[in-house]
Amino acid sequence: MKRIVYSMEPVGRTGGRVYLRMLHEATADDVEWRTVPDHKRTYRVRRWRKLRHLARLAPTIQALDSTTGTFVWDDLSLLLFTPEMRARTVFLLHHYEPLQHDSAPVEAMLWEHLFRALPQCAAVVCVAPYWADFLQARGVRNVRVIYNAFDMTEVERARGFDRTECRAEFGLSPDVIGVYAGKAVHWKGTEEVSAALADAPGLRVITSGSNTIGFDGAHYDVERERYLRLLCACDVGVFLPQMREGWSRCAAEALLLGLPCLIRPVAGLGDLATLTGQPAPDIGRLPAQVRERASARQTEAKAAYEALARFDLNYFGNAWGDLLAKVA
């Protein structure tokens, strides 16, 4: 008989939503997932959307109090849980970044209340050691790290793409170095990468996914298959976030597909850079660094790949399966 686990609906394209979808899929044989709508993702206007979300969600949370089963929760609405509900909850923290607050100044206070409530949970999962340390410094003891995972069958298939064909598909001539800078969204550092490389001949900054900053360079909002072909076409990854991220899926996937990277060691990205041996960018000499990284040895790319390849679906399913069995 499958155990029943409730979560927010894994709808959306952020790294957190990808992680939650992967969790649902990796544990589907043992878990009956029941989901609650994530209202905040339906509001076009960002201002106050988290408060509107909480108000709208309150009756649903109240009804869940009488259910059996456990919870995997990654939302401020944990504040609406009773202590008994929190005792059967695994809270999932990807990152905490005040730059992303849409309901300031109230939201900061809500987060502080959340951190004080987390010790009541059965467990707290983070996606990088930085965030485990962050929570433990706030008195949360039962913290474990379960990293982002990757479908290595998909990765191996993508590593077999014809790179010449991929480069032609995205208009990259042999004398151009494709510099992948991740998503063109706020606080990811895309503008900084673009500005630092603007006058450097033979370098083209490329972004993917959402474009919330109006980036007017080579941007591709494409389905998964073409995204992987885009990564295969590029030469170097440069990741310069101003925000504290979890464990960047874009950067990790670039490394898995063989791109040497420059990674600003901020929060979880610092853990990723250390694990895979990627140097930090120097803005003053970024064009030269990019050219140096483009000629990185294959042995270095192989080491980065091997460091990440162990985080496959078996690792992920086993880690979460063991945790959910203990909580149940």
C-alpha positions as a printed Julia matrix, in Angstrom:
328×3 Matrix{Float64}:
  0.0    0.0     0.0
  1.38   3.38   -0.97
  1.99   6.01    1.7
  0.12   9.27    1.22
  2.18  12.45    0.97
  0.88  15.97    0.38
  2.84  18.73   -1.35
  2.33  21.94   -3.24
  1.5   21.43   -6.9
  4.82  21.16   -8.81
  3.87  23.61  -11.54
  6.39  26.09  -12.91
  9.88  26.26  -14.41
 12.01  27.29  -11.45
 14.65  24.95  -10.07
 12.46  24.34   -7.04
  9.54  23.18   -9.18
 11.81  20.92  -11.24
 13.13  19.4    -8.0
  9.61  18.77   -6.69
  8.45  17.21   -9.97
 11.48  14.95   -9.92
 10.65  13.96   -6.35
  7.11  13.02   -7.35
  8.4   10.94  -10.26
 11.26   9.27   -8.37
  8.99   8.06   -5.54
  5.84   7.33   -7.58
  6.04   3.56   -6.99
  5.82   4.0    -3.21
  4.01   7.32   -2.7
  0.54   8.55   -3.57
  1.11  12.25   -4.04
 -1.77  14.6    -3.32
 -1.23  18.23   -4.23
 -2.41  21.66   -3.17
 -2.6   24.56   -5.67
  0.28  27.03   -5.56
 -1.81  30.18   -5.91
  1.1   32.62   -5.81
  2.25  31.4    -9.23
 -1.07  32.4   -10.78
 -0.9   36.1    -9.95
  0.36  38.4   -12.7
  1.09  41.22  -10.24
  3.97  40.31   -7.94
  3.28  42.86   -5.19
  1.61  41.16   -2.2
  1.16  37.91   -4.09
  2.51  35.75   -1.23
  0.08  37.32    1.23
 -2.82  36.77   -1.17
 -1.64  33.21   -1.63
 -1.59  32.57    2.13
 -5.07  34.02    2.65
 -6.49  31.95   -0.18
 -4.76  28.78    1.0
 -5.81  28.99    4.67
 -9.08  26.97    4.35
 -7.28  24.23    2.41
 -4.55  23.93    5.06
 -7.16  23.83    7.81
 -8.91  20.92    6.06
 -5.62  18.99    5.79
 -5.31  18.91    9.59
 -7.8   16.03    9.78
 -6.08  13.92    7.09
 -3.65  11.07    7.54
 -0.35  11.01    5.73
  2.72  13.2     5.73
  3.74  16.48    4.09
  6.65  17.6     1.95
  6.34  21.37    2.06
  8.41  24.18    0.53
  6.17  27.17    1.1
  5.53  29.89    3.68
  2.11  28.33    4.29
  3.87  26.02    6.76
  3.02  28.88    9.13
 -0.64  27.84    8.8
  0.11  24.27    9.93
 -0.72  23.1    13.43
  2.17  21.75   15.54
  0.82  18.23   14.94
  0.94  18.75   11.17
  4.49  20.09   11.35
  5.53  16.98   13.29
  4.76  14.91   10.15
  6.29  17.4     7.7
  9.54  17.36    5.78
 10.25  20.97    4.92
 12.27  21.58    1.75
 14.35  24.78    1.65
 16.02  25.57   -1.67
 17.25  29.01   -0.68
 16.25  32.19    1.12
 16.81  35.46   -0.7
 15.24  38.76    0.45
 15.86  40.2    -3.05
 12.95  38.02   -4.17
 10.49  39.26   -1.56
  7.28  40.49   -3.17
  5.46  41.34    0.05
  8.0   43.48    1.92
  8.2   44.44    4.73
  5.76  41.78    5.97
  7.43  38.92    4.12
 10.71  39.2     6.02
  8.83  38.84    9.3
  6.97  35.79    7.97
 10.25  34.13    7.05
 11.65  34.74   10.53
  8.55  33.08   11.99
  9.07  30.21    9.56
 12.66  29.66   10.67
 11.46  29.51   14.28
  8.81  26.94   13.3
 11.16  24.6    11.4
 12.48  22.77   14.52
  8.91  21.45   14.94
  9.19  19.59   11.6
 10.15  15.95   11.36
 13.05  16.91    9.1
 14.31  19.75    6.93
 15.97  19.11    3.56
 18.33  21.53    1.81
 19.9   21.19   -1.63
 23.4   22.37   -0.66
 25.58  22.38    2.49
 25.55  26.18    2.64
 21.84  26.14    3.39
 22.13  23.36    5.94
 24.68  25.51    7.8
 22.38  28.53    7.41
 19.53  26.71    9.15
 21.65  25.05   11.82
 22.94  28.5    12.8
 19.28  29.38   13.41
 18.71  26.44   15.72
 17.29  23.95   13.22
 18.99  20.65   14.01
 17.36  17.89   11.97
 18.72  19.07    8.61
 20.0   16.94    5.76
 21.24  17.68    2.27
 19.64  15.95   -0.73
 21.19  17.47   -3.82
 19.56  18.19   -7.17
 19.51  14.99   -9.19
 19.86  14.35  -12.9
 18.44  11.87  -15.37
 21.76  10.44  -16.48
 20.15   8.56  -19.37
 19.05  11.95  -20.73
 22.47  13.44  -20.0
 24.31  10.66  -21.81
 22.05  11.03  -24.83
 22.67  14.79  -24.88
 26.43  14.27  -24.59
 26.17  12.27  -27.8
 24.65  15.09  -29.84
 26.6   16.18  -32.9
 28.15  19.41  -31.65
 28.73  20.81  -35.11
 25.04  20.39  -35.91
 24.04  21.99  -32.62
 26.24  25.0   -33.23
 24.85  25.45  -36.72
 21.31  25.22  -35.33
 21.99  28.21  -33.07
 24.07  30.2   -35.55
 27.46  29.77  -33.87
 30.27  29.9   -36.4
 33.55  28.08  -35.66
 35.32  31.31  -34.68
 32.72  32.3   -32.04
 32.83  31.19  -28.41
 29.32  30.59  -27.07
 29.09  31.79  -23.46
 26.09  30.32  -21.64
 24.93  32.59  -18.8
 21.84  30.69  -17.58
 18.38  32.2   -17.32
 17.79  35.84  -18.2
 16.02  36.6   -14.93
 16.52  39.11  -12.15
 19.58  38.82   -9.9
 21.16  35.98  -11.89
 23.94  38.25  -13.18
 23.1   38.08  -16.88
 23.47  41.83  -17.36
 26.86  41.78  -15.66
 28.14  38.98  -17.91
 26.8   40.73  -21.02
 28.33  44.08  -20.07
 31.73  42.58  -19.25
 31.9   40.75  -22.6
 30.18  43.38  -24.78
 33.33  44.67  -26.47
 35.15  41.35  -26.7
 35.29  40.06  -30.29
 34.31  36.47  -30.96
 32.28  36.0   -27.75
 28.49  35.62  -27.76
 26.47  35.6   -24.53
 23.58  33.13  -24.66
 20.68  32.77  -22.23
 17.7   30.46  -21.94
 14.33  30.07  -20.24
 12.4   33.04  -18.91
 13.51  36.55  -19.84
 12.29  38.88  -17.09
 15.06  41.46  -17.61
 14.4   42.2   -21.27
 17.74  40.76  -22.37
 18.1   41.63  -26.05
 20.97  39.3   -26.86
 20.88  35.65  -27.96
 18.02  34.34  -25.85
 16.21  31.03  -26.36
 13.03  30.08  -24.54
 12.83  26.54  -25.89
 11.57  23.09  -24.94
 13.81  20.69  -23.05
 15.32  18.94  -26.09
 16.44  22.17  -27.73
 17.71  23.5   -24.39
 20.04  20.5   -24.16
 21.14  21.08  -27.77
 21.8   24.72  -26.86
 24.07  23.68  -24.0
 25.87  21.29  -26.32
 26.44  24.17  -28.77
 28.06  26.44  -26.17
 31.71  26.48  -25.12
 31.81  28.01  -21.62
 29.37  28.67  -18.81
 29.57  31.88  -16.77
 27.37  32.23  -13.68
 27.48  35.5   -11.76
 24.46  35.6    -9.44
 23.91  38.53   -7.12
 21.37  36.42   -5.24
 21.97  33.47   -2.96
 20.85  30.42   -4.9
 20.27  26.84   -3.9
 22.4   24.67   -6.18
 22.01  25.99   -9.69
 20.54  23.38  -12.03
 21.58  25.44  -15.08
 25.21  25.47  -13.96
 25.21  21.79  -13.02
 23.66  20.75  -16.34
 26.2   22.84  -18.24
 28.99  21.03  -16.41
 27.43  17.63  -17.05
 27.35  18.41  -20.77
 31.05  19.23  -20.73
 31.16  23.03  -20.46
 34.01  24.4   -18.34
 32.55  27.16  -16.18
 33.3   30.27  -14.2
 31.12  30.34  -11.08
 30.77  33.13   -8.54
 30.91  31.21   -5.24
 27.75  32.61   -3.67
 25.73  30.37   -1.32
 24.9   27.0    -2.92
 26.83  27.86   -6.07
 29.94  28.01   -3.92
 29.33  24.38   -2.95
 28.85  23.44   -6.6
 32.02  25.27   -7.66
 34.07  23.56   -4.95
 32.69  20.11   -5.73
 33.44  20.42   -9.45
 36.65  22.47   -9.25
 35.4   25.52  -11.16
 37.2   28.87  -10.67
 35.56  32.16   -9.77
 35.18  34.9   -12.39
 37.28  38.05  -12.36
 35.13  40.75  -13.98
 38.17  42.87  -14.89
 39.59  40.12  -17.07
 36.47  38.13  -17.88
 37.04  37.99  -21.69
 40.49  36.5   -21.16
 39.15  34.08  -18.55
 36.41  32.91  -20.91
 38.98  32.19  -23.63
 41.14  30.31  -21.12
 38.17  28.24  -19.94
 37.16  27.47  -23.53
 40.48  25.68  -23.96
 40.22  23.75  -20.67
 41.56  20.21  -20.77
 39.19  17.29  -21.28
 40.5   15.71  -18.08
 39.1   18.66  -16.13
 35.69  18.35  -17.81
 35.69  14.62  -17.04
 36.4   15.26  -13.35
 33.5   17.74  -13.09
 31.2   15.28  -14.86
 32.16  12.45  -12.51
 31.61  14.64   -9.46
 28.0   15.29  -10.53
 27.08  12.01  -12.23
 26.66  10.23   -8.88
 23.63  12.4    -8.18
 21.44  10.3   -10.44
 17.81   9.27  -10.06
 18.73   6.2    -7.99
 20.58   8.39   -5.49
 17.65  10.81   -5.35
 14.91   8.2    -5.07
 16.76   6.25   -2.38
 17.58   9.33   -0.29
 14.0   10.61   -0.37
 12.45   7.15   -0.06
 14.43   6.42    3.11
 13.54   9.81    4.6
  9.81   9.55    3.85
  9.7    6.01    5.27
 11.26   7.24    8.52
  8.84  10.16    8.79
  5.82   7.92    8.09
